[in-house]
mmCIF file of C-alpha atoms and ligand atoms in Angstrom:
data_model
loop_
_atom_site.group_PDB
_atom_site.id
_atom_site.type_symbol
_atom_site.label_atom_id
_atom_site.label_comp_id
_atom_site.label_asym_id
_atom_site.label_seq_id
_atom_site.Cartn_x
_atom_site.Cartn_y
_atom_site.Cartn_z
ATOM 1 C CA UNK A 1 -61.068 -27.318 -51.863
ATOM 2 C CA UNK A 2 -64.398 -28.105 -51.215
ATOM 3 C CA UNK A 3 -66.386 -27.430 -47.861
ATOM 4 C CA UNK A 4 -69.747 -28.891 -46.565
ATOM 5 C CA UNK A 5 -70.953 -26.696 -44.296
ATOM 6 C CA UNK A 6 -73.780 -28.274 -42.132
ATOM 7 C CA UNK A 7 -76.506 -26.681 -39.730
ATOM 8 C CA UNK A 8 -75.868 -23.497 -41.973
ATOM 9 C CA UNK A 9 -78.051 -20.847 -40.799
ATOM 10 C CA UNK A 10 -78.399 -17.286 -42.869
ATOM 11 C CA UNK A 11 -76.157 -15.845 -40.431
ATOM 12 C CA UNK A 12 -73.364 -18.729 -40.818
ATOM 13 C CA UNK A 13 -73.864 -17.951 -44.739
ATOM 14 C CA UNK A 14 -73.464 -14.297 -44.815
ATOM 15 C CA UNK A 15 -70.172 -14.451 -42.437
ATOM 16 C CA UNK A 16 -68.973 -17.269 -44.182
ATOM 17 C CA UNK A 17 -69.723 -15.545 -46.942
ATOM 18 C CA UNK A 18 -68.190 -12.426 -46.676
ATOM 19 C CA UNK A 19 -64.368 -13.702 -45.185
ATOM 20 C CA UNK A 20 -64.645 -16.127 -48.610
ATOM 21 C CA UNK A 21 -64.898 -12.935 -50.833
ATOM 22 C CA UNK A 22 -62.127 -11.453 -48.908
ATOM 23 C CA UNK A 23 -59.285 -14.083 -48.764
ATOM 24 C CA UNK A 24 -60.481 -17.172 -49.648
ATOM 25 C CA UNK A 25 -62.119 -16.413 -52.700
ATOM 26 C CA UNK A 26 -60.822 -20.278 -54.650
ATOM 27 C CA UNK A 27 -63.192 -22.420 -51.896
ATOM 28 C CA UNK A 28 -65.988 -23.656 -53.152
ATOM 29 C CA UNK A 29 -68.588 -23.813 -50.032
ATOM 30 C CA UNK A 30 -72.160 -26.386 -50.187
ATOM 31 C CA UNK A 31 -74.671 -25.105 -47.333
ATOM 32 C CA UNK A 32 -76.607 -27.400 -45.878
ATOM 33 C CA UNK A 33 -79.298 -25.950 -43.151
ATOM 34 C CA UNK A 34 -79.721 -29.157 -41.313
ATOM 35 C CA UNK A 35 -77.222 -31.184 -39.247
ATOM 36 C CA UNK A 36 -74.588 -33.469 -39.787
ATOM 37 C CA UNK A 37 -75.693 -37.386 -38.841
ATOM 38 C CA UNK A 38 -75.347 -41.047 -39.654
ATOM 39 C CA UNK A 39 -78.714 -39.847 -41.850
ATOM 40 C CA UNK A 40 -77.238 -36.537 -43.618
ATOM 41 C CA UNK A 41 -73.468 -37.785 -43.747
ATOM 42 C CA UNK A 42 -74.047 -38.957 -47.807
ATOM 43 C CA UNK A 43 -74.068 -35.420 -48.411
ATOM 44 C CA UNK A 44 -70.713 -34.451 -47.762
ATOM 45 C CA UNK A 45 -69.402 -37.241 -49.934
ATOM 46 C CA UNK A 46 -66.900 -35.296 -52.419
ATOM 47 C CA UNK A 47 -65.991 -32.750 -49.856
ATOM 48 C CA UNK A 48 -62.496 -32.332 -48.554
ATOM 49 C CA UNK A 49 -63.732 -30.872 -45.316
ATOM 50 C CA UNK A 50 -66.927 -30.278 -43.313
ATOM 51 C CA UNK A 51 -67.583 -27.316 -40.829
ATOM 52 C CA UNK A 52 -70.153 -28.167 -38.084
ATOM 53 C CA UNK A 53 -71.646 -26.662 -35.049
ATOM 54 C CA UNK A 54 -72.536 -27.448 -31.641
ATOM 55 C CA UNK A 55 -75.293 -30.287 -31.998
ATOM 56 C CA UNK A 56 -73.829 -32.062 -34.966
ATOM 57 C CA UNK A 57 -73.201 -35.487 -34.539
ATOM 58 C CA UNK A 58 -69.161 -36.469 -34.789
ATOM 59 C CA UNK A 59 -69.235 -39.926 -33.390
ATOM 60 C CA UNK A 60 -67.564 -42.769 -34.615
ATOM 61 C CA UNK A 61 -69.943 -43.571 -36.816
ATOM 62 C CA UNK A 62 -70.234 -40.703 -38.558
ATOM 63 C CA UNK A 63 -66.121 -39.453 -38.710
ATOM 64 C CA UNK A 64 -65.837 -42.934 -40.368
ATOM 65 C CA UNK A 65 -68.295 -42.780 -42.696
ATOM 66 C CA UNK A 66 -67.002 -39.088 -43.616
ATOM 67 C CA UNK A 67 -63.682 -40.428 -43.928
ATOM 68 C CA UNK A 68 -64.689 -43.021 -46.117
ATOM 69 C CA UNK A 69 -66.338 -40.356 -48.407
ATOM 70 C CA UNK A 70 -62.971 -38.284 -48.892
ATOM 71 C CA UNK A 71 -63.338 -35.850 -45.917
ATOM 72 C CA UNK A 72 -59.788 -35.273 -44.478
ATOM 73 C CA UNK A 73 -60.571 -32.454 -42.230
ATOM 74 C CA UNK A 74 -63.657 -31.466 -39.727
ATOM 75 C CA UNK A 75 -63.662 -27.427 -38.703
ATOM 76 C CA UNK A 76 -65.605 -26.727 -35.809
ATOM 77 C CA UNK A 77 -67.300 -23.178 -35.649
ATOM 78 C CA UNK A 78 -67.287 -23.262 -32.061
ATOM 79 C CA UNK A 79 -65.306 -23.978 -28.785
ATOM 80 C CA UNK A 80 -66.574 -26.696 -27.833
ATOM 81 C CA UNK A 81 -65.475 -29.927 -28.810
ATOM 82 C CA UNK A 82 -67.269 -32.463 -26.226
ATOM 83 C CA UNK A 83 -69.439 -34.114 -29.004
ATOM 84 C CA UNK A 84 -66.463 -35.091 -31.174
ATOM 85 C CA UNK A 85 -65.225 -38.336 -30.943
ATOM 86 C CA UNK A 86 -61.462 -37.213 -30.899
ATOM 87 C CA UNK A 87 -59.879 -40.728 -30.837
ATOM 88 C CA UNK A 88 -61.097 -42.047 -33.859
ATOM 89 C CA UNK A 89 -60.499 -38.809 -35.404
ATOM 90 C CA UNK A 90 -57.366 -39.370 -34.543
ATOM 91 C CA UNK A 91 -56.870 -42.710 -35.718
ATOM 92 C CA UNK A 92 -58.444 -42.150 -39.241
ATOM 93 C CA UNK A 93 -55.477 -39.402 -38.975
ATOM 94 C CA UNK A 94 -58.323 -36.057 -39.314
ATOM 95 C CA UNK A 95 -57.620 -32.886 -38.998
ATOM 96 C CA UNK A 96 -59.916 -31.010 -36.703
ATOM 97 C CA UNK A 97 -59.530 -27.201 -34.931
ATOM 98 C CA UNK A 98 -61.783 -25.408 -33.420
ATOM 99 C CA UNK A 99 -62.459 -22.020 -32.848
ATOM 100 C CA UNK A 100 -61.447 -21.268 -29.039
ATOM 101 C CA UNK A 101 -62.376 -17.906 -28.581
ATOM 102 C CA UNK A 102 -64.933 -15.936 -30.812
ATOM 103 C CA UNK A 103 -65.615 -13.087 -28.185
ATOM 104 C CA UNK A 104 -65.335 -14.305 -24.662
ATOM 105 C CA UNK A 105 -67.472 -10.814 -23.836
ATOM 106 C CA UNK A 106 -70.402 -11.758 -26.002
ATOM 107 C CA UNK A 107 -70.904 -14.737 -23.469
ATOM 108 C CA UNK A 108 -70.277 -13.129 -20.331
ATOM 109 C CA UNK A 109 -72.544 -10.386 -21.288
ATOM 110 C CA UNK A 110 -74.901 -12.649 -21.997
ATOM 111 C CA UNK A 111 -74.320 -14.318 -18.522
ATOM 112 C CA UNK A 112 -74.761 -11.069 -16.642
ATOM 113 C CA UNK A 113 -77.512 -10.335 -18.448
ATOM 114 C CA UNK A 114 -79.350 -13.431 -17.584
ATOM 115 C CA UNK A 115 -79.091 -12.505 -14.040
ATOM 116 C CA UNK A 116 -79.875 -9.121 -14.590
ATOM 117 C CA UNK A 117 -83.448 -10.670 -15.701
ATOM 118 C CA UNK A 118 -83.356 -13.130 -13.255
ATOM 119 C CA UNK A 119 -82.766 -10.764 -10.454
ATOM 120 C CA UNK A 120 -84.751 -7.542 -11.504
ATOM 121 C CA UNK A 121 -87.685 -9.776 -13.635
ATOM 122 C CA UNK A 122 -87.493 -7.445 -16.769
ATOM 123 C CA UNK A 123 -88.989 -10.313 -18.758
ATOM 124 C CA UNK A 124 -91.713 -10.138 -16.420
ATOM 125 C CA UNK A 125 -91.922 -6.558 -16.414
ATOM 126 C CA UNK A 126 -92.075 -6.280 -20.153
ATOM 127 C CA UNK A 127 -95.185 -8.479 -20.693
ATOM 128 C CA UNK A 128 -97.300 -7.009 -17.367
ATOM 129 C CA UNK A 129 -96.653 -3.292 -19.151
ATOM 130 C CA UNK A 130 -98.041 -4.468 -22.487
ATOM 131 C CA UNK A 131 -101.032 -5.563 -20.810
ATOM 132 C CA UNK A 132 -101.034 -2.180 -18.997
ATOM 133 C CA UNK A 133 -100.178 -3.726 -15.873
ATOM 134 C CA UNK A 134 -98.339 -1.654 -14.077
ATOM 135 C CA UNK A 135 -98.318 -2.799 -10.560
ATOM 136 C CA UNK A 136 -94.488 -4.053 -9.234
ATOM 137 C CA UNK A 137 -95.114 -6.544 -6.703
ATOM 138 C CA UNK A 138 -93.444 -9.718 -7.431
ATOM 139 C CA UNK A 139 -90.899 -7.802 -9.174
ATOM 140 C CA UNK A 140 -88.180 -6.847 -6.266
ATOM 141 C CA UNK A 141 -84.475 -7.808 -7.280
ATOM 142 C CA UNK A 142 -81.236 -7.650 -4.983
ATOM 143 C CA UNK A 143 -78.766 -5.002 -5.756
ATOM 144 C CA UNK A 144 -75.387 -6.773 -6.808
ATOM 145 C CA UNK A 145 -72.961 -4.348 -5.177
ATOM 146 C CA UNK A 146 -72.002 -6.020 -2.660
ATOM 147 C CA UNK A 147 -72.918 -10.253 -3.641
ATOM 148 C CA UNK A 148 -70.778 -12.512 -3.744
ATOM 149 C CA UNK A 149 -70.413 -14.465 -6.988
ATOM 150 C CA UNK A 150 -69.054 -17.745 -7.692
ATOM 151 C CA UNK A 151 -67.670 -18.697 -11.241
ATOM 152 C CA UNK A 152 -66.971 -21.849 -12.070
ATOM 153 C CA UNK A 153 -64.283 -22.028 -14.561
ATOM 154 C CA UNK A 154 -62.080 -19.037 -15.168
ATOM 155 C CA UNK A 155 -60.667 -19.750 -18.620
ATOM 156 C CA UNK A 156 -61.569 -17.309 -20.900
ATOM 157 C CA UNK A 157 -65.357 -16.591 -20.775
ATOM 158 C CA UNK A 158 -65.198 -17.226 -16.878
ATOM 159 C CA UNK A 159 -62.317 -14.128 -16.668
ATOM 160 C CA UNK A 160 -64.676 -11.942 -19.277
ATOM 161 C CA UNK A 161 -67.226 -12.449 -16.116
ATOM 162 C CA UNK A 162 -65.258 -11.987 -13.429
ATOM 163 C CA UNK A 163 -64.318 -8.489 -15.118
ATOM 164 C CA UNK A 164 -67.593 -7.455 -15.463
ATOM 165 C CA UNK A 165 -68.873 -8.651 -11.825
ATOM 166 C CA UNK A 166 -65.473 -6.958 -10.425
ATOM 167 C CA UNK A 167 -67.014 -3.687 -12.080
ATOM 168 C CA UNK A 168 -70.603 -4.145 -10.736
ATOM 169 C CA UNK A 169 -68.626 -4.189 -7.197
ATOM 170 C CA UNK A 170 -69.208 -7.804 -6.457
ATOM 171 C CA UNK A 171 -67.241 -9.983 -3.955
ATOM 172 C CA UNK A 172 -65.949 -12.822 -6.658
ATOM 173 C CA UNK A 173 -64.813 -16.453 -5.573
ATOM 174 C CA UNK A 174 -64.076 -18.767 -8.298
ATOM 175 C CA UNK A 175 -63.357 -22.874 -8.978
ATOM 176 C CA UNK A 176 -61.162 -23.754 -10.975
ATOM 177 C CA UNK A 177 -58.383 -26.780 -10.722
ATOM 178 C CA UNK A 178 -56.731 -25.530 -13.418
ATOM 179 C CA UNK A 179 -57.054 -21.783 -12.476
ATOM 180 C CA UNK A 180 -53.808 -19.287 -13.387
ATOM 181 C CA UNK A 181 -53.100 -16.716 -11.485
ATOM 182 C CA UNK A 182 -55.300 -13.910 -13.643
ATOM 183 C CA UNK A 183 -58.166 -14.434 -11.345
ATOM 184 C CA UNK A 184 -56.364 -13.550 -8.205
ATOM 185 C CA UNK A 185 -56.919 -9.567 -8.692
ATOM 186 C CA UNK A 186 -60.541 -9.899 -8.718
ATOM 187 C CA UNK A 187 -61.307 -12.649 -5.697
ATOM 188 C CA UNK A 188 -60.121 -15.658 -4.353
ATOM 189 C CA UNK A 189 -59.938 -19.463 -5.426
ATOM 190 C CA UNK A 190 -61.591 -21.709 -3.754
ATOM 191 C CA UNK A 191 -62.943 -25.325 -3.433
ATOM 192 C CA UNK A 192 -66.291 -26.422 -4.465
ATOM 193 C CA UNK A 193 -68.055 -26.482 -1.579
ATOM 194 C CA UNK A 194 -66.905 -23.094 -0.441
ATOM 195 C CA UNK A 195 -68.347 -21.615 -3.907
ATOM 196 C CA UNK A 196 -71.728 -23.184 -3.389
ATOM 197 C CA UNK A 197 -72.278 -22.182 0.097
ATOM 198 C CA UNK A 198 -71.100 -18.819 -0.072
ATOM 199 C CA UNK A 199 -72.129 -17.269 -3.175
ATOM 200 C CA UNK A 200 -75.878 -15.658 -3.965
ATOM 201 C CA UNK A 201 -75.001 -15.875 -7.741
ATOM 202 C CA UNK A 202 -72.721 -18.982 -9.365
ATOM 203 C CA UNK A 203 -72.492 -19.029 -12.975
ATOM 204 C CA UNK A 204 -71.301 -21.836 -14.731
ATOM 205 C CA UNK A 205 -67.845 -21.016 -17.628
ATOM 206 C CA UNK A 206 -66.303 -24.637 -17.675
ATOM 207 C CA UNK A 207 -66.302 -27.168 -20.679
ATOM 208 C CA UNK A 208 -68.113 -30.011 -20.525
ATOM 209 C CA UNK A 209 -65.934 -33.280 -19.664
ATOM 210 C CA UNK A 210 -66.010 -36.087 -17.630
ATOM 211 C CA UNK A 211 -65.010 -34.229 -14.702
ATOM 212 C CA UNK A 212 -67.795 -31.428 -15.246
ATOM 213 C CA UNK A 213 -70.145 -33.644 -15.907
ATOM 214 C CA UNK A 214 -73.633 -33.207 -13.393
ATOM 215 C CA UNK A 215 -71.275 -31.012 -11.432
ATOM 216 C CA UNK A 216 -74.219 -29.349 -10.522
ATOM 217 C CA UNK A 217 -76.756 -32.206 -9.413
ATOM 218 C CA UNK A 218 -78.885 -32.816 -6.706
ATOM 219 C CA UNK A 219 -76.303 -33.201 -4.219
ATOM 220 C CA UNK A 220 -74.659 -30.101 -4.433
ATOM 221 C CA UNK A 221 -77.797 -27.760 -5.112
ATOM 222 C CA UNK A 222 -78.377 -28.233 -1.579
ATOM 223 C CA UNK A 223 -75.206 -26.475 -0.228
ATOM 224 C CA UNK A 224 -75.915 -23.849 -1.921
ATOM 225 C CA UNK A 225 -77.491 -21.194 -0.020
ATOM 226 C CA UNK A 226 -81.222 -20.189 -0.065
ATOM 227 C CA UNK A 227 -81.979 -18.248 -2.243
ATOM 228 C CA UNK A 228 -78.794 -18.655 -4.773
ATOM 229 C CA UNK A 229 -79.037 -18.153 -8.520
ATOM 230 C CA UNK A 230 -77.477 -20.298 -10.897
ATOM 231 C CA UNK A 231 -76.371 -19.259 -14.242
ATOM 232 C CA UNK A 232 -75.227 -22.027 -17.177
ATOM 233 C CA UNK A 233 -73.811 -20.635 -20.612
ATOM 234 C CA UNK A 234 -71.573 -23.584 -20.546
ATOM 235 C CA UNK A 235 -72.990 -26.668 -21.918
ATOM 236 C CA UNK A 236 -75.536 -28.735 -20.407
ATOM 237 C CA UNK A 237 -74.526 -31.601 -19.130
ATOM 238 C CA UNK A 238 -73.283 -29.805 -15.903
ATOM 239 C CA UNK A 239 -76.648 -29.228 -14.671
ATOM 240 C CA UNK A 240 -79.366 -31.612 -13.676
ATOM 241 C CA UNK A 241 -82.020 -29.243 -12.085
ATOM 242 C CA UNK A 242 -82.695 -25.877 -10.522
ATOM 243 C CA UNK A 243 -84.199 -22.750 -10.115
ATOM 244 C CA UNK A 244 -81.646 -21.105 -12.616
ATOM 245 C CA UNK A 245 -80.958 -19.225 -16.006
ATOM 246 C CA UNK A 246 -80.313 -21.401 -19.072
ATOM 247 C CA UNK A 247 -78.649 -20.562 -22.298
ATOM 248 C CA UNK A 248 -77.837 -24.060 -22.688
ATOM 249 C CA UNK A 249 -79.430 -27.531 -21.907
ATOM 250 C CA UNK A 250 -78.475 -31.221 -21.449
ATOM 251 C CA UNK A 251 -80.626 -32.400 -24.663
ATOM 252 C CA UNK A 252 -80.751 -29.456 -26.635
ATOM 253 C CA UNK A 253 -79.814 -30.933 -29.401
ATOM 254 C CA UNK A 254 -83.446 -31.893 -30.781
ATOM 255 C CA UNK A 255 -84.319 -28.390 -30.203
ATOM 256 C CA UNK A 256 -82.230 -25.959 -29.827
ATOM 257 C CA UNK A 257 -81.826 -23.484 -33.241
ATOM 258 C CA UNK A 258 -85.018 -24.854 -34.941
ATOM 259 C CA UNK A 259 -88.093 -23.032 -34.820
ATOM 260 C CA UNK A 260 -90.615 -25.597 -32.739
ATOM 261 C CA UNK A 261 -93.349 -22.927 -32.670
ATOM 262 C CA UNK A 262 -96.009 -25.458 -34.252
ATOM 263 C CA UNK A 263 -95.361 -28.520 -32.773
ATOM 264 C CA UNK A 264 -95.489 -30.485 -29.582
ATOM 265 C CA UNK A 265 -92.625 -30.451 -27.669
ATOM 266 C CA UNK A 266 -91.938 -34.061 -26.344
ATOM 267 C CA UNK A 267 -89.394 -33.397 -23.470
ATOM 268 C CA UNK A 268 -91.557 -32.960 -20.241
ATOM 269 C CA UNK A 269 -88.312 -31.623 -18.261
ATOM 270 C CA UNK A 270 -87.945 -28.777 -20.638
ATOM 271 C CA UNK A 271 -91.470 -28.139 -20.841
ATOM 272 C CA UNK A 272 -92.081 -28.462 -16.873
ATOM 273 C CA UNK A 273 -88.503 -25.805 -16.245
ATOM 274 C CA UNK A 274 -90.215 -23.372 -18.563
ATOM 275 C CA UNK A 275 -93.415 -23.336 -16.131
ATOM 276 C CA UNK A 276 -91.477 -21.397 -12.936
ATOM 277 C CA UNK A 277 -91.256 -18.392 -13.115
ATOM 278 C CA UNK A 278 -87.512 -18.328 -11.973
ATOM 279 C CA UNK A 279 -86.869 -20.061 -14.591
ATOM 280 C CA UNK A 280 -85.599 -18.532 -18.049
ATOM 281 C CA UNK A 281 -84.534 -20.654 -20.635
ATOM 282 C CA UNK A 282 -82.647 -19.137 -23.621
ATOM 283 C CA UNK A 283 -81.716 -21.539 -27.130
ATOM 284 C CA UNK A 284 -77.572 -21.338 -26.827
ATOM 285 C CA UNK A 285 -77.136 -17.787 -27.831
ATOM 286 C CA UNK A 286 -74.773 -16.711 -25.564
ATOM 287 C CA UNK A 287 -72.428 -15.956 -28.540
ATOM 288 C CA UNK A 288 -74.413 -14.618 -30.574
ATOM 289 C CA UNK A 289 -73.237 -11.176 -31.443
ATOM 290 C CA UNK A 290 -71.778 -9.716 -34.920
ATOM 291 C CA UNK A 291 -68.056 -9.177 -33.486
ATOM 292 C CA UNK A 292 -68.640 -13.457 -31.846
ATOM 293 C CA UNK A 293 -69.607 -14.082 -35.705
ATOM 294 C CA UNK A 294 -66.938 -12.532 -37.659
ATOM 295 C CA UNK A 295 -64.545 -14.246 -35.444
ATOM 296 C CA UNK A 296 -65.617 -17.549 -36.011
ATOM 297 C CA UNK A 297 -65.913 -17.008 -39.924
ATOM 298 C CA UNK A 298 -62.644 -15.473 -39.752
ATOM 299 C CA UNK A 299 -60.777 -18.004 -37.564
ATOM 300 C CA UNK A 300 -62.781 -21.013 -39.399
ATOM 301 C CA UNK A 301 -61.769 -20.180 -42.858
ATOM 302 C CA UNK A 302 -58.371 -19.510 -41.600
ATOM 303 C CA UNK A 303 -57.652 -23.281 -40.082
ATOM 304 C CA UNK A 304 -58.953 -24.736 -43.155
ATOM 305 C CA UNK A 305 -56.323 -22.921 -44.742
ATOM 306 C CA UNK A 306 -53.908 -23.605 -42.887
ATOM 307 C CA UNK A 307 -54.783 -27.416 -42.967
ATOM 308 C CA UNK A 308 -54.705 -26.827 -46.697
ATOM 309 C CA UNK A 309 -51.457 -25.390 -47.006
ATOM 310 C CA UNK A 310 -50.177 -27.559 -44.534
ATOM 311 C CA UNK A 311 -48.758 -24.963 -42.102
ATOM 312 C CA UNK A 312 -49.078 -25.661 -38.461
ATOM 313 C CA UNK A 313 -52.624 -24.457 -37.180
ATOM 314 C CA UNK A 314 -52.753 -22.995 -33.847
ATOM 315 C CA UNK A 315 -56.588 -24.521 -33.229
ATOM 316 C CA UNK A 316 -55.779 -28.037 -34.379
ATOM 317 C CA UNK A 317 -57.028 -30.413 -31.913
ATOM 318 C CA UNK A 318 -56.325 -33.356 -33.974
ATOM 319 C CA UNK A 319 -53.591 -33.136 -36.660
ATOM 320 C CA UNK A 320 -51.472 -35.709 -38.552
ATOM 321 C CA UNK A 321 -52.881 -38.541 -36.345
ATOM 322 C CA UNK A 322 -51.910 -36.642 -33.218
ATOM 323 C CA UNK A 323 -54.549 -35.686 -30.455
ATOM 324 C CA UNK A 324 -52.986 -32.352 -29.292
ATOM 325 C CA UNK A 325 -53.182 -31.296 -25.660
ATOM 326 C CA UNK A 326 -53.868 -28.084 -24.724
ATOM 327 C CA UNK A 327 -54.352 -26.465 -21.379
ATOM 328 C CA UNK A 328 -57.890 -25.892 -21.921
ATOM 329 C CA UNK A 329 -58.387 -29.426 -23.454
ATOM 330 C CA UNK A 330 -56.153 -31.005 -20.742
ATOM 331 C CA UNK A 331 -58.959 -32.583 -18.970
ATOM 332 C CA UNK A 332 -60.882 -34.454 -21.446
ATOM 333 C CA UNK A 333 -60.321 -37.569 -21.277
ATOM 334 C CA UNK A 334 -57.794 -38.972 -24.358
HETATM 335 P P1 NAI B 1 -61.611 -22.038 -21.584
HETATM 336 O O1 NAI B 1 -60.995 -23.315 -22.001
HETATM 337 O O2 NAI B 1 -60.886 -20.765 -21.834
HETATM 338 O O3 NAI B 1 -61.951 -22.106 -20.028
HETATM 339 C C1 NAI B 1 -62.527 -23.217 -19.409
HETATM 340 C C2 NAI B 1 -62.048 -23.216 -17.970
HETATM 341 O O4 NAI B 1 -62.706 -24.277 -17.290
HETATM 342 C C3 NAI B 1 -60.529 -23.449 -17.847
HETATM 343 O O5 NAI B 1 -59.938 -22.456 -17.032
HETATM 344 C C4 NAI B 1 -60.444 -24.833 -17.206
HETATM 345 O O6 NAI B 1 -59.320 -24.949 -16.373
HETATM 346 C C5 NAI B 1 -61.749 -24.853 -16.416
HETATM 347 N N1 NAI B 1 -62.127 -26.184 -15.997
HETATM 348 C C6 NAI B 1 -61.825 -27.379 -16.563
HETATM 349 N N2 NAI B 1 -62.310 -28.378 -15.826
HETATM 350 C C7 NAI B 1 -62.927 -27.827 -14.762
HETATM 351 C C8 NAI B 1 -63.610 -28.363 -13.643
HETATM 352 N N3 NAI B 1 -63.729 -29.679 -13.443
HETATM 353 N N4 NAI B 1 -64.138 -27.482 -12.749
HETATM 354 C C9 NAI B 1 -64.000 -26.153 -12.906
HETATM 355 N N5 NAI B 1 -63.346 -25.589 -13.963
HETATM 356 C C10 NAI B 1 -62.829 -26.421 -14.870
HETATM 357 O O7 NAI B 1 -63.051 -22.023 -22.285
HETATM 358 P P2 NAI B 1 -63.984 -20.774 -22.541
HETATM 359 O O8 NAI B 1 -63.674 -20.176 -23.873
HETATM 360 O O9 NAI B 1 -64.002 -19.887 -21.352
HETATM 361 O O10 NAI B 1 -65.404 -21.488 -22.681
HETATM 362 C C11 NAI B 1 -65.998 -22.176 -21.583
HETATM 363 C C12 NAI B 1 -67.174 -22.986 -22.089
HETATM 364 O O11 NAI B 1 -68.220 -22.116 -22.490
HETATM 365 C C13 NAI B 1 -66.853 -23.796 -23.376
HETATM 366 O O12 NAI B 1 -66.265 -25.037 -23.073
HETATM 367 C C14 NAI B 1 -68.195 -23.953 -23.999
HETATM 368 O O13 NAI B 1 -68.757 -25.167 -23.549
HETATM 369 C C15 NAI B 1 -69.021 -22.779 -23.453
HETATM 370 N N6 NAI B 1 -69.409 -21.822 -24.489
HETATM 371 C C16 NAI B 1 -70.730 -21.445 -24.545
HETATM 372 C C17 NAI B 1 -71.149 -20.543 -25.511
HETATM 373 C C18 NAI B 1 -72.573 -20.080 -25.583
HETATM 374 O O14 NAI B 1 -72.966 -19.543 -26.626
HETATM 375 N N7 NAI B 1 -73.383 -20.232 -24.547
HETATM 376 C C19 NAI B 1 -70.213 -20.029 -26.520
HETATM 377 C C20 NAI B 1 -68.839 -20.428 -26.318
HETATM 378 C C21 NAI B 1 -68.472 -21.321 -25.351
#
């Protein structure tokens, strides 16, 4: 069994690494550090099966071409799954999983913590002190006891949230067609509009989908109320502009995990965000914790296996031809 593993980073290597030793000791793994394209897709000729990351490319053009090298099955080390072309996947009859949850916590920690900058400027504090500035003013947060929070999405990573916003004492509304009943002991359910007008924080958990898409736009910035905070570790389509805390962004995918230190950086939206000063930007590490990393080594490994010993995988989104429907994929379009 071979793997091509593609936008390998040290840390994808050593976790990938170290679950091979353990239990999959016969699969022989090719790193590649940059991503997988219509340009890089030669390289995985020979390979049985590639394992990609968030800003691969898994259009058309590209699951074709990998199909025509011999590649029968695509592992995704994330949760996401908007940038795969699932219907041609399909019909080439791939087999593709996912990894659906590698540590809800480390993202809602990361959320929280966003705000927790956001609100009590930290990042700001940090740089005045190591010029020896030690005046406050300009730093004054809002105590969260007591602020009411709207979540958009309460799946997994929205619930981690809501746990940790019930335990700061917040007031916690949430939107969610799809919501179960978990949410119900920490706060209510409600529409959109009732989220945006009523809540001094909203942080964004849903996937991106047609029905997500620029859910946050112009349009509904304005209901919310002065003043609000917005907060997206989801994926970056949802959002078009604000005065907010990123860990993820519409075209990241130029960017994002690459050091751009020396160069220019041609996307003037990016570069004009990053000049507020209630604006912090972060390059998609909301997951990014040791426990979020074993998981995904762990749980990747484990549906290639499966796939290779053709047991049912519980992560399949595409198997034997089939597009499988989950609740959590249930509103992307098929
Ligand atoms: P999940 O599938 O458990 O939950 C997603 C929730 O969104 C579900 O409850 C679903 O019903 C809801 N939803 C679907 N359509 C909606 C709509 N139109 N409006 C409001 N809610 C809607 O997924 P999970 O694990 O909580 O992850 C959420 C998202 O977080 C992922 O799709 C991924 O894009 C992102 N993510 C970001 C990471 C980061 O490092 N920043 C890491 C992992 C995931």
């Amino acid at each position: 069994m071979k793997l091509a593993v593609f936008s390998a980073k040290s840390y994808d290597r050593t976790y990938l690494e170290e679950v091979r030793a353990q239990r999959f000791q016969g699969y022989d793994i090719e790193y590649h550090a940059f991503a997988l394209s219509e340009e890089t897709v030669p390289l995985a000729q020979g390979s049985d099966a590639v394992c990609v990351f968030v800003n691969d490319t898994l259009d058309g053009r590209v699951l074709r071409a990998l199909h025509a090298g011999g590649v029968r099955a695509i592992l995704l080390r994330c949760a996401g799954f908007n940038h795969v072309d699932l219907n041609t996947a399909e019909e080439l009859g791939l087999f593709v999983a996912n990894v659906p949850a590698y540590s809800p916590e480390a993202v809602a920690e990361f959320a929280v913590a966003l705000v927790q900058t956001l609100n009590r400027k930290t990042h700001r504090a940090y740089n005045r002190v190591r010029e020896g500035n030690f005046n406050i003013e300009g730093l004054l947060g809002t105590t969260l006891h007591g602020q009411t929070v709207g979540i958009v999405g309460v799946g997994r990573i929205g619930m981690a949230t809501a746990r940790i916003f019930h335990g700061f004492g917040c007031r916690l509304l949430a939107y969610d067609p799809y919501a179960g009943d978990e949410f119900r002991q920490y706060g209510t359910i409600v529409d959109l509009d009732t989220l945006l007008q009523e809540s001094h924080i909203i942080s964004l958990h849903c996937p991106l989908t047609d029905g997500t898409r620029h859910i946050i736009n112009e349009a509904t910035l304005q209901r919310m109320r002065p003043g609000a905070m917005l907060v997206n570790t989801s994926r970056g389509g949802p959002v078009t502009w604000g005065g907010i805390a990123l860990d993820v962004y519409e075209a990241e995918g130029e960017l994002f995990y690459n050091d751009h230190s020396g160069e220019i950086i041609d996307d003037d939206v990016l570069m004009r965000l990053m000049t507020f000063p209630n604006v912090l930007i972060c390059g998609h590490q909301g997951f990014f914790t040791r426990e979020a990393l074993t998981e995904i080594a762990g749980v990747t490994l484990s549906n290639l296996s499966a796939y290779v010993d053709g047991v049912s995988c519980p992560n399949s989104l595409v198997t034997e031809g089939h597009i499988l429907v989950r609740r959590d994929t249930a509103p992307v379009r098929l």
